[in-house]
mmCIF file with all atom_site columns, C-alpha atoms in Angstrom:
data_model
loop_
_atom_site.group_PDB
_atom_site.id
_atom_site.type_symbol
_atom_site.label_atom_id
_atom_site.label_alt_id
_atom_site.label_comp_id
_atom_site.label_asym_id
_atom_site.label_entity_id
_atom_site.label_seq_id
_atom_site.pdbx_PDB_ins_code
_atom_site.Cartn_x
_atom_site.Cartn_y
_atom_site.Cartn_z
_atom_site.occupancy
_atom_site.B_iso_or_equiv
_atom_site.pdbx_formal_charge
_atom_site.auth_seq_id
_atom_site.auth_comp_id
_atom_site.auth_asym_id
_atom_site.auth_atom_id
_atom_site.pdbx_PDB_model_num
ATOM 1   C CA . HIS A 1 1   ? 0.000   0.000  0.000   1.00 0.00 ? 1   HIS A CA 1
ATOM 2   C CA . ASN A 1 2   ? 1.069   3.614  -0.499  1.00 0.00 ? 2   ASN A CA 1
ATOM 3   C CA . GLU A 1 3   ? 1.507   5.714  2.596   1.00 0.00 ? 3   GLU A CA 1
ATOM 4   C CA . MET A 1 4   ? 0.424   9.326  2.582   1.00 0.00 ? 4   MET A CA 1
ATOM 5   C CA . PRO A 1 5   ? 3.372   11.634 1.931   1.00 0.00 ? 5   PRO A CA 1
ATOM 6   C CA . GLU A 1 6   ? 4.416   14.153 4.534   1.00 0.00 ? 6   GLU A CA 1
ATOM 7   C CA . PRO A 1 7   ? 2.650   17.515 4.220   1.00 0.00 ? 7   PRO A CA 1
ATOM 8   C CA . ALA A 1 8   ? 4.717   19.925 2.160   1.00 0.00 ? 8   ALA A CA 1
ATOM 9   C CA . ARG A 1 9   ? 4.701   23.619 1.326   1.00 0.00 ? 9   ARG A CA 1
ATOM 10  C CA . TYR A 1 10  ? 4.999   24.320 -2.418  1.00 0.00 ? 10  TYR A CA 1
ATOM 11  C CA . ILE A 1 11  ? 7.689   26.807 -3.432  1.00 0.00 ? 11  ILE A CA 1
ATOM 12  C CA . GLY A 1 12  ? 7.837   27.623 -7.145  1.00 0.00 ? 12  GLY A CA 1
ATOM 13  C CA . THR A 1 13  ? 10.529  29.732 -8.809  1.00 0.00 ? 13  THR A CA 1
ATOM 14  C CA . GLU A 1 14  ? 9.525   30.928 -12.249 1.00 0.00 ? 14  GLU A CA 1
ATOM 15  C CA . ILE A 1 15  ? 12.043  30.111 -14.987 1.00 0.00 ? 15  ILE A CA 1
ATOM 16  C CA . TYR A 1 16  ? 9.926   31.115 -17.967 1.00 0.00 ? 16  TYR A CA 1
ATOM 17  C CA . SER A 1 17  ? 6.629   32.884 -18.539 1.00 0.00 ? 17  SER A CA 1
ATOM 18  C CA . SER A 1 18  ? 5.296   33.397 -22.040 1.00 0.00 ? 18  SER A CA 1
ATOM 19  C CA . ASN A 1 19  ? 4.580   36.829 -23.420 1.00 0.00 ? 19  ASN A CA 1
ATOM 20  C CA . PHE A 1 20  ? 2.867   36.763 -26.802 1.00 0.00 ? 20  PHE A CA 1
ATOM 21  C CA . GLU A 1 21  ? 2.052   40.483 -26.891 1.00 0.00 ? 21  GLU A CA 1
ATOM 22  C CA . ASN A 1 22  ? 4.468   41.346 -29.727 1.00 0.00 ? 22  ASN A CA 1
ATOM 23  C CA . ASP A 1 23  ? 5.559   38.058 -31.289 1.00 0.00 ? 23  ASP A CA 1
ATOM 24  C CA . ALA A 1 24  ? 5.608   34.256 -30.931 1.00 0.00 ? 24  ALA A CA 1
ATOM 25  C CA . ALA A 1 25  ? 8.457   34.515 -28.367 1.00 0.00 ? 25  ALA A CA 1
ATOM 26  C CA . GLY A 1 26  ? 10.520  31.681 -29.869 1.00 0.00 ? 26  GLY A CA 1
ATOM 27  C CA . TRP A 1 27  ? 7.622   29.239 -30.291 1.00 0.00 ? 27  TRP A CA 1
ATOM 28  C CA . VAL A 1 28  ? 7.481   27.505 -33.685 1.00 0.00 ? 28  VAL A CA 1
ATOM 29  C CA . VAL A 1 29  ? 5.219   24.969 -35.365 1.00 0.00 ? 29  VAL A CA 1
ATOM 30  C CA . TYR A 1 30  ? 6.637   21.841 -36.950 1.00 0.00 ? 30  TYR A CA 1
ATOM 31  C CA . ALA A 1 31  ? 4.561   19.750 -39.338 1.00 0.00 ? 31  ALA A CA 1
ATOM 32  C CA . GLN A 1 32  ? 5.979   16.360 -40.346 1.00 0.00 ? 32  GLN A CA 1
ATOM 33  C CA . GLN A 1 33  ? 5.034   13.301 -42.393 1.00 0.00 ? 33  GLN A CA 1
ATOM 34  C CA . GLY A 1 34  ? 2.658   15.209 -44.697 1.00 0.00 ? 34  GLY A CA 1
ATOM 35  C CA . ALA A 1 35  ? 0.927   17.190 -41.942 1.00 0.00 ? 35  ALA A CA 1
ATOM 36  C CA . SER A 1 36  ? 0.417   20.931 -42.394 1.00 0.00 ? 36  SER A CA 1
ATOM 37  C CA . ALA A 1 37  ? -0.240  23.680 -39.871 1.00 0.00 ? 37  ALA A CA 1
ATOM 38  C CA . GLU A 1 38  ? 0.260   27.395 -39.361 1.00 0.00 ? 38  GLU A CA 1
ATOM 39  C CA . LEU A 1 39  ? 1.057   29.514 -36.290 1.00 0.00 ? 39  LEU A CA 1
ATOM 40  C CA . SER A 1 40  ? -0.612  32.876 -35.677 1.00 0.00 ? 40  SER A CA 1
ATOM 41  C CA . ARG A 1 41  ? -0.624  35.321 -32.776 1.00 0.00 ? 41  ARG A CA 1
ATOM 42  C CA . THR A 1 42  ? -3.601  37.348 -31.549 1.00 0.00 ? 42  THR A CA 1
ATOM 43  C CA . GLU A 1 43  ? -4.649  38.905 -28.246 1.00 0.00 ? 43  GLU A CA 1
ATOM 44  C CA . ASN A 1 44  ? -1.562  37.705 -26.329 1.00 0.00 ? 44  ASN A CA 1
ATOM 45  C CA . SER A 1 45  ? -2.058  34.085 -27.392 1.00 0.00 ? 45  SER A CA 1
ATOM 46  C CA . LEU A 1 46  ? -0.844  31.663 -30.041 1.00 0.00 ? 46  LEU A CA 1
ATOM 47  C CA . THR A 1 47  ? -3.157  29.692 -32.308 1.00 0.00 ? 47  THR A CA 1
ATOM 48  C CA . VAL A 1 48  ? -2.095  26.646 -34.294 1.00 0.00 ? 48  VAL A CA 1
ATOM 49  C CA . SER A 1 49  ? -4.367  26.193 -37.308 1.00 0.00 ? 49  SER A CA 1
ATOM 50  C CA . ILE A 1 50  ? -4.138  22.567 -38.439 1.00 0.00 ? 50  ILE A CA 1
ATOM 51  C CA . PHE A 1 51  ? -4.937  21.786 -42.070 1.00 0.00 ? 51  PHE A CA 1
ATOM 52  C CA . ASN A 1 52  ? -3.671  18.193 -42.261 1.00 0.00 ? 52  ASN A CA 1
ATOM 53  C CA . ALA A 1 53  ? -3.210  16.562 -38.845 1.00 0.00 ? 53  ALA A CA 1
ATOM 54  C CA . GLY A 1 54  ? -1.156  13.521 -39.812 1.00 0.00 ? 54  GLY A CA 1
ATOM 55  C CA . SER A 1 55  ? -1.595  10.097 -38.244 1.00 0.00 ? 55  SER A CA 1
ATOM 56  C CA . GLU A 1 56  ? 0.438   10.649 -35.022 1.00 0.00 ? 56  GLU A CA 1
ATOM 57  C CA . THR A 1 57  ? 0.237   13.355 -32.362 1.00 0.00 ? 57  THR A CA 1
ATOM 58  C CA . TRP A 1 58  ? 3.853   14.429 -33.019 1.00 0.00 ? 58  TRP A CA 1
ATOM 59  C CA . HIS A 1 59  ? 3.140   15.114 -36.703 1.00 0.00 ? 59  HIS A CA 1
ATOM 60  C CA . VAL A 1 60  ? 2.055   18.643 -35.657 1.00 0.00 ? 60  VAL A CA 1
ATOM 61  C CA . GLN A 1 61  ? 4.035   20.214 -32.811 1.00 0.00 ? 61  GLN A CA 1
ATOM 62  C CA . LEU A 1 62  ? 4.201   23.615 -31.119 1.00 0.00 ? 62  LEU A CA 1
ATOM 63  C CA . VAL A 1 63  ? 7.732   23.789 -29.687 1.00 0.00 ? 63  VAL A CA 1
ATOM 64  C CA . ARG A 1 64  ? 10.108  26.103 -27.867 1.00 0.00 ? 64  ARG A CA 1
ATOM 65  C CA . ASN A 1 65  ? 13.746  25.156 -27.189 1.00 0.00 ? 65  ASN A CA 1
ATOM 66  C CA . ASN A 1 66  ? 16.497  26.593 -24.973 1.00 0.00 ? 66  ASN A CA 1
ATOM 67  C CA . PHE A 1 67  ? 15.272  25.723 -21.488 1.00 0.00 ? 67  PHE A CA 1
ATOM 68  C CA . ASN A 1 68  ? 18.046  25.033 -18.968 1.00 0.00 ? 68  ASN A CA 1
ATOM 69  C CA . LEU A 1 69  ? 17.096  22.089 -16.716 1.00 0.00 ? 69  LEU A CA 1
ATOM 70  C CA . GLU A 1 70  ? 19.257  20.595 -13.951 1.00 0.00 ? 70  GLU A CA 1
ATOM 71  C CA . ALA A 1 71  ? 19.468  17.015 -12.712 1.00 0.00 ? 71  ALA A CA 1
ATOM 72  C CA . GLY A 1 72  ? 17.906  16.349 -9.331  1.00 0.00 ? 72  GLY A CA 1
ATOM 73  C CA . LYS A 1 73  ? 15.408  19.211 -9.574  1.00 0.00 ? 73  LYS A CA 1
ATOM 74  C CA . LYS A 1 74  ? 11.626  19.136 -9.861  1.00 0.00 ? 74  LYS A CA 1
ATOM 75  C CA . TYR A 1 75  ? 9.839   21.242 -12.481 1.00 0.00 ? 75  TYR A CA 1
ATOM 76  C CA . LYS A 1 76  ? 6.244   22.267 -13.158 1.00 0.00 ? 76  LYS A CA 1
ATOM 77  C CA . VAL A 1 77  ? 4.835   23.186 -16.572 1.00 0.00 ? 77  VAL A CA 1
ATOM 78  C CA . THR A 1 78  ? 1.571   25.146 -16.567 1.00 0.00 ? 78  THR A CA 1
ATOM 79  C CA . PHE A 1 79  ? -0.340  26.268 -19.640 1.00 0.00 ? 79  PHE A CA 1
ATOM 80  C CA . THR A 1 80  ? -3.737  27.694 -20.522 1.00 0.00 ? 80  THR A CA 1
ATOM 81  C CA . ALA A 1 81  ? -5.338  26.367 -23.692 1.00 0.00 ? 81  ALA A CA 1
ATOM 82  C CA . LYS A 1 82  ? -8.551  25.785 -25.632 1.00 0.00 ? 82  LYS A CA 1
ATOM 83  C CA . SER A 1 83  ? -9.916  24.441 -28.891 1.00 0.00 ? 83  SER A CA 1
ATOM 84  C CA . ASN A 1 84  ? -13.145 25.250 -30.718 1.00 0.00 ? 84  ASN A CA 1
ATOM 85  C CA . ASN A 1 85  ? -14.269 21.660 -30.202 1.00 0.00 ? 85  ASN A CA 1
ATOM 86  C CA . ILE A 1 86  ? -13.253 19.022 -27.676 1.00 0.00 ? 86  ILE A CA 1
ATOM 87  C CA . ARG A 1 87  ? -9.927  17.428 -28.616 1.00 0.00 ? 87  ARG A CA 1
ATOM 88  C CA . SER A 1 88  ? -6.893  15.910 -26.940 1.00 0.00 ? 88  SER A CA 1
ATOM 89  C CA . ILE A 1 89  ? -3.231  16.950 -27.014 1.00 0.00 ? 89  ILE A CA 1
ATOM 90  C CA . ASP A 1 90  ? -0.005  15.544 -25.572 1.00 0.00 ? 90  ASP A CA 1
ATOM 91  C CA . VAL A 1 91  ? 2.586   17.726 -23.842 1.00 0.00 ? 91  VAL A CA 1
ATOM 92  C CA . ASN A 1 92  ? 6.097   16.921 -22.697 1.00 0.00 ? 92  ASN A CA 1
ATOM 93  C CA . MET A 1 93  ? 9.388   18.446 -21.642 1.00 0.00 ? 93  MET A CA 1
ATOM 94  C CA . GLY A 1 94  ? 12.247  16.744 -23.448 1.00 0.00 ? 94  GLY A CA 1
ATOM 95  C CA . MET A 1 95  ? 15.296  16.732 -25.663 1.00 0.00 ? 95  MET A CA 1
ATOM 96  C CA . SER A 1 96  ? 15.532  19.253 -28.505 1.00 0.00 ? 96  SER A CA 1
ATOM 97  C CA . VAL A 1 97  ? 17.671  16.879 -30.599 1.00 0.00 ? 97  VAL A CA 1
ATOM 98  C CA . SER A 1 98  ? 17.412  13.271 -31.728 1.00 0.00 ? 98  SER A CA 1
ATOM 99  C CA . PRO A 1 99  ? 16.315  10.895 -30.189 1.00 0.00 ? 99  PRO A CA 1
ATOM 100 C CA . TRP A 1 100 ? 13.819  13.545 -28.887 1.00 0.00 ? 100 TRP A CA 1
ATOM 101 C CA . SER A 1 101 ? 13.276  11.631 -25.619 1.00 0.00 ? 101 SER A CA 1
ATOM 102 C CA . ALA A 1 102 ? 10.984  13.124 -22.993 1.00 0.00 ? 102 ALA A CA 1
ATOM 103 C CA . TYR A 1 103 ? 12.315  14.022 -19.541 1.00 0.00 ? 103 TYR A CA 1
ATOM 104 C CA . SER A 1 104 ? 8.770   14.216 -18.263 1.00 0.00 ? 104 SER A CA 1
ATOM 105 C CA . ASP A 1 105 ? 6.135   11.690 -19.186 1.00 0.00 ? 105 ASP A CA 1
ATOM 106 C CA . TYR A 1 106 ? 3.957   12.381 -22.217 1.00 0.00 ? 106 TYR A CA 1
ATOM 107 C CA . TYR A 1 107 ? 0.947   13.994 -20.572 1.00 0.00 ? 107 TYR A CA 1
ATOM 108 C CA . GLY A 1 108 ? -2.418  13.842 -22.332 1.00 0.00 ? 108 GLY A CA 1
ATOM 109 C CA . PHE A 1 109 ? -4.922  16.669 -21.844 1.00 0.00 ? 109 PHE A CA 1
ATOM 110 C CA . THR A 1 110 ? -8.432  17.253 -23.145 1.00 0.00 ? 110 THR A CA 1
ATOM 111 C CA . LEU A 1 111 ? -9.104  20.760 -24.441 1.00 0.00 ? 111 LEU A CA 1
ATOM 112 C CA . TYR A 1 112 ? -12.520 22.414 -24.431 1.00 0.00 ? 112 TYR A CA 1
ATOM 113 C CA . ASP A 1 113 ? -14.079 25.482 -26.082 1.00 0.00 ? 113 ASP A CA 1
ATOM 114 C CA . SER A 1 114 ? -13.041 27.798 -23.238 1.00 0.00 ? 114 SER A CA 1
ATOM 115 C CA . LEU A 1 115 ? -9.614  28.455 -21.760 1.00 0.00 ? 115 LEU A CA 1
ATOM 116 C CA . VAL A 1 116 ? -8.606  25.987 -19.042 1.00 0.00 ? 116 VAL A CA 1
ATOM 117 C CA . THR A 1 117 ? -5.327  25.920 -17.107 1.00 0.00 ? 117 THR A CA 1
ATOM 118 C CA . TYR A 1 118 ? -3.441  22.603 -17.061 1.00 0.00 ? 118 TYR A CA 1
ATOM 119 C CA . SER A 1 119 ? -0.172  21.561 -15.408 1.00 0.00 ? 119 SER A CA 1
ATOM 120 C CA . PHE A 1 120 ? 2.193   18.682 -14.768 1.00 0.00 ? 120 PHE A CA 1
ATOM 121 C CA . VAL A 1 121 ? 5.218   18.162 -12.506 1.00 0.00 ? 121 VAL A CA 1
ATOM 122 C CA . PHE A 1 122 ? 8.271   16.033 -13.265 1.00 0.00 ? 122 PHE A CA 1
ATOM 123 C CA . ASP A 1 123 ? 11.670  15.148 -11.796 1.00 0.00 ? 123 ASP A CA 1
ATOM 124 C CA . MET A 1 124 ? 14.702  15.938 -13.958 1.00 0.00 ? 124 MET A CA 1
ATOM 125 C CA . ASN A 1 125 ? 17.314  13.174 -14.053 1.00 0.00 ? 125 ASN A CA 1
ATOM 126 C CA . THR A 1 126 ? 20.015  14.775 -16.231 1.00 0.00 ? 126 THR A CA 1
ATOM 127 C CA . ASN A 1 127 ? 21.375  18.216 -17.120 1.00 0.00 ? 127 ASN A CA 1
ATOM 128 C CA . ASP A 1 128 ? 20.212  19.801 -20.378 1.00 0.00 ? 128 ASP A CA 1
ATOM 129 C CA . ASN A 1 129 ? 20.756  23.462 -21.258 1.00 0.00 ? 129 ASN A CA 1
ATOM 130 C CA . ASP A 1 130 ? 18.687  23.174 -24.454 1.00 0.00 ? 130 ASP A CA 1
ATOM 131 C CA . ALA A 1 131 ? 15.565  21.254 -23.386 1.00 0.00 ? 131 ALA A CA 1
ATOM 132 C CA . ARG A 1 132 ? 12.216  21.907 -25.051 1.00 0.00 ? 132 ARG A CA 1
ATOM 133 C CA . ILE A 1 133 ? 8.525   22.015 -24.298 1.00 0.00 ? 133 ILE A CA 1
ATOM 134 C CA . ALA A 1 134 ? 6.569   20.230 -27.031 1.00 0.00 ? 134 ALA A CA 1
ATOM 135 C CA . PHE A 1 135 ? 2.817   20.380 -27.553 1.00 0.00 ? 135 PHE A CA 1
ATOM 136 C CA . ASP A 1 136 ? 1.913   17.415 -29.785 1.00 0.00 ? 136 ASP A CA 1
ATOM 137 C CA . LEU A 1 137 ? -1.189  18.512 -31.684 1.00 0.00 ? 137 LEU A CA 1
ATOM 138 C CA . GLY A 1 138 ? -1.531  16.004 -34.536 1.00 0.00 ? 138 GLY A CA 1
ATOM 139 C CA . LYS A 1 139 ? -4.304  13.470 -35.213 1.00 0.00 ? 139 LYS A CA 1
ATOM 140 C CA . SER A 1 140 ? -6.952  16.222 -35.142 1.00 0.00 ? 140 SER A CA 1
ATOM 141 C CA . THR A 1 141 ? -7.631  19.223 -37.377 1.00 0.00 ? 141 THR A CA 1
ATOM 142 C CA . GLU A 1 142 ? -9.221  21.161 -34.506 1.00 0.00 ? 142 GLU A CA 1
ATOM 143 C CA . ASP A 1 143 ? -7.191  24.353 -33.997 1.00 0.00 ? 143 ASP A CA 1
ATOM 144 C CA . VAL A 1 144 ? -5.482  24.938 -30.648 1.00 0.00 ? 144 VAL A CA 1
ATOM 145 C CA . THR A 1 145 ? -5.062  28.273 -28.844 1.00 0.00 ? 145 THR A CA 1
ATOM 146 C CA . ILE A 1 146 ? -2.578  28.694 -26.003 1.00 0.00 ? 146 ILE A CA 1
ATOM 147 C CA . SER A 1 147 ? -2.535  31.929 -24.015 1.00 0.00 ? 147 SER A CA 1
ATOM 148 C CA . GLU A 1 148 ? -0.030  31.290 -21.243 1.00 0.00 ? 148 GLU A CA 1
ATOM 149 C CA . ILE A 1 149 ? 2.892   28.925 -20.671 1.00 0.00 ? 149 ILE A CA 1
ATOM 150 C CA . ILE A 1 150 ? 4.912   28.885 -17.436 1.00 0.00 ? 150 ILE A CA 1
ATOM 151 C CA . LEU A 1 151 ? 7.899   26.765 -16.419 1.00 0.00 ? 151 LEU A CA 1
ATOM 152 C CA . GLU A 1 152 ? 8.810   26.716 -12.719 1.00 0.00 ? 152 GLU A CA 1
ATOM 153 C CA . GLU A 1 153 ? 11.449  25.021 -10.640 1.00 0.00 ? 153 GLU A CA 1
ATOM 154 C CA . VAL A 1 154 ? 9.545   23.428 -7.761  1.00 0.00 ? 154 VAL A CA 1
ATOM 155 C CA . TYR A 1 155 ? 10.690  22.766 -4.241  1.00 0.00 ? 155 TYR A CA 1
ATOM 156 C CA . LEU A 1 156 ? 8.528   20.976 -1.682  1.00 0.00 ? 156 LEU A CA 1
ATOM 157 C CA . ASP A 1 157 ? 9.457   22.132 1.827   1.00 0.00 ? 157 ASP A CA 1
ATOM 158 C CA . THR A 1 158 ? 8.425   19.449 4.332   1.00 0.00 ? 158 THR A CA 1
ATOM 159 C CA . GLN A 1 159 ? 10.523  20.736 7.249   1.00 0.00 ? 159 GLN A CA 1
ATOM 160 C CA . THR A 1 160 ? 8.631   23.986 7.736   1.00 0.00 ? 160 THR A CA 1
ATOM 161 C CA . LEU A 1 161 ? 5.261   22.272 7.971   1.00 0.00 ? 161 LEU A CA 1
ATOM 162 C CA . LYS A 1 162 ? 6.557   19.598 10.357  1.00 0.00 ? 162 LYS A CA 1
ATOM 163 C CA . ALA A 1 163 ? 7.814   22.282 12.727  1.00 0.00 ? 163 ALA A CA 1
ATOM 164 C CA . ASP A 1 164 ? 4.544   24.206 12.463  1.00 0.00 ? 164 ASP A CA 1
ATOM 165 C CA . LEU A 1 165 ? 2.494   21.061 13.137  1.00 0.00 ? 165 LEU A CA 1
ATOM 166 C CA . GLU A 1 166 ? 4.604   20.108 16.180  1.00 0.00 ? 166 GLU A CA 1
ATOM 167 C CA . ASN A 1 167 ? 3.913   23.522 17.733  1.00 0.00 ? 167 ASN A CA 1
ATOM 168 C CA . PHE A 1 168 ? 0.244   23.478 16.807  1.00 0.00 ? 168 PHE A CA 1
ATOM 169 C CA . SER A 1 169 ? -2.302  23.008 19.554  1.00 0.00 ? 169 SER A CA 1
ATOM 170 C CA . THR A 1 170 ? -6.047  23.274 19.566  1.00 0.00 ? 170 THR A CA 1
ATOM 171 C CA . ARG A 1 171 ? -7.994  24.864 22.353  1.00 0.00 ? 171 ARG A CA 1
ATOM 172 C CA . ILE A 1 172 ? -11.745 24.729 22.536  1.00 0.00 ? 172 ILE A CA 1
ATOM 173 C CA . PHE A 1 173 ? -13.543 27.038 24.943  1.00 0.00 ? 173 PHE A CA 1
ATOM 174 C CA . PRO A 1 174 ? -15.503 26.345 26.965  1.00 0.00 ? 174 PRO A CA 1
ATOM 175 C CA . ASN A 1 175 ? -13.867 22.995 27.531  1.00 0.00 ? 175 ASN A CA 1
ATOM 176 C CA . PRO A 1 176 ? -16.498 20.575 28.875  1.00 0.00 ? 176 PRO A CA 1
ATOM 177 C CA . PHE A 1 177 ? -13.842 18.280 30.367  1.00 0.00 ? 177 PHE A CA 1
ATOM 178 C CA . ASN A 1 178 ? -11.883 20.858 32.358  1.00 0.00 ? 178 ASN A CA 1
ATOM 179 C CA . ASP A 1 179 ? -13.538 23.446 34.529  1.00 0.00 ? 179 ASP A CA 1
#
């Protein structure tokens, strides 16, 4: 059986926060294996218009490289996205060169017709100063809009909460057991 983990206080240090006000901020669309797509920017968001989705999710990708990740650290990726109709996408943090392996898992998310914020956390096992975030958008011609992408280094502080809990006491007045 799995025991409950110790309580922990979340501490996130922002490494990257998207800003699509003036341009695509280094984000590019790749279409492979006969897929075709186009990237546009409006109202501080990016939209990937997909004309031919291909037969695999990675056939259409929204990607940004040049993230510096360190072994032994925990990271959180948060993004806000939507599609005109319900569709799924895969997202991962991984290598920006062949063999394109993911450092995180490949996380699947369902998008809806209004903006929803999604996130995932992963442990980094190696150093990479050119990692990438990849949104795999193939297998569907439903367009995808992303308005915010954040990468944070995450630290879970268990010591602070343990100390607080040890000093915590509850008093109920009037106490029916003590006069």
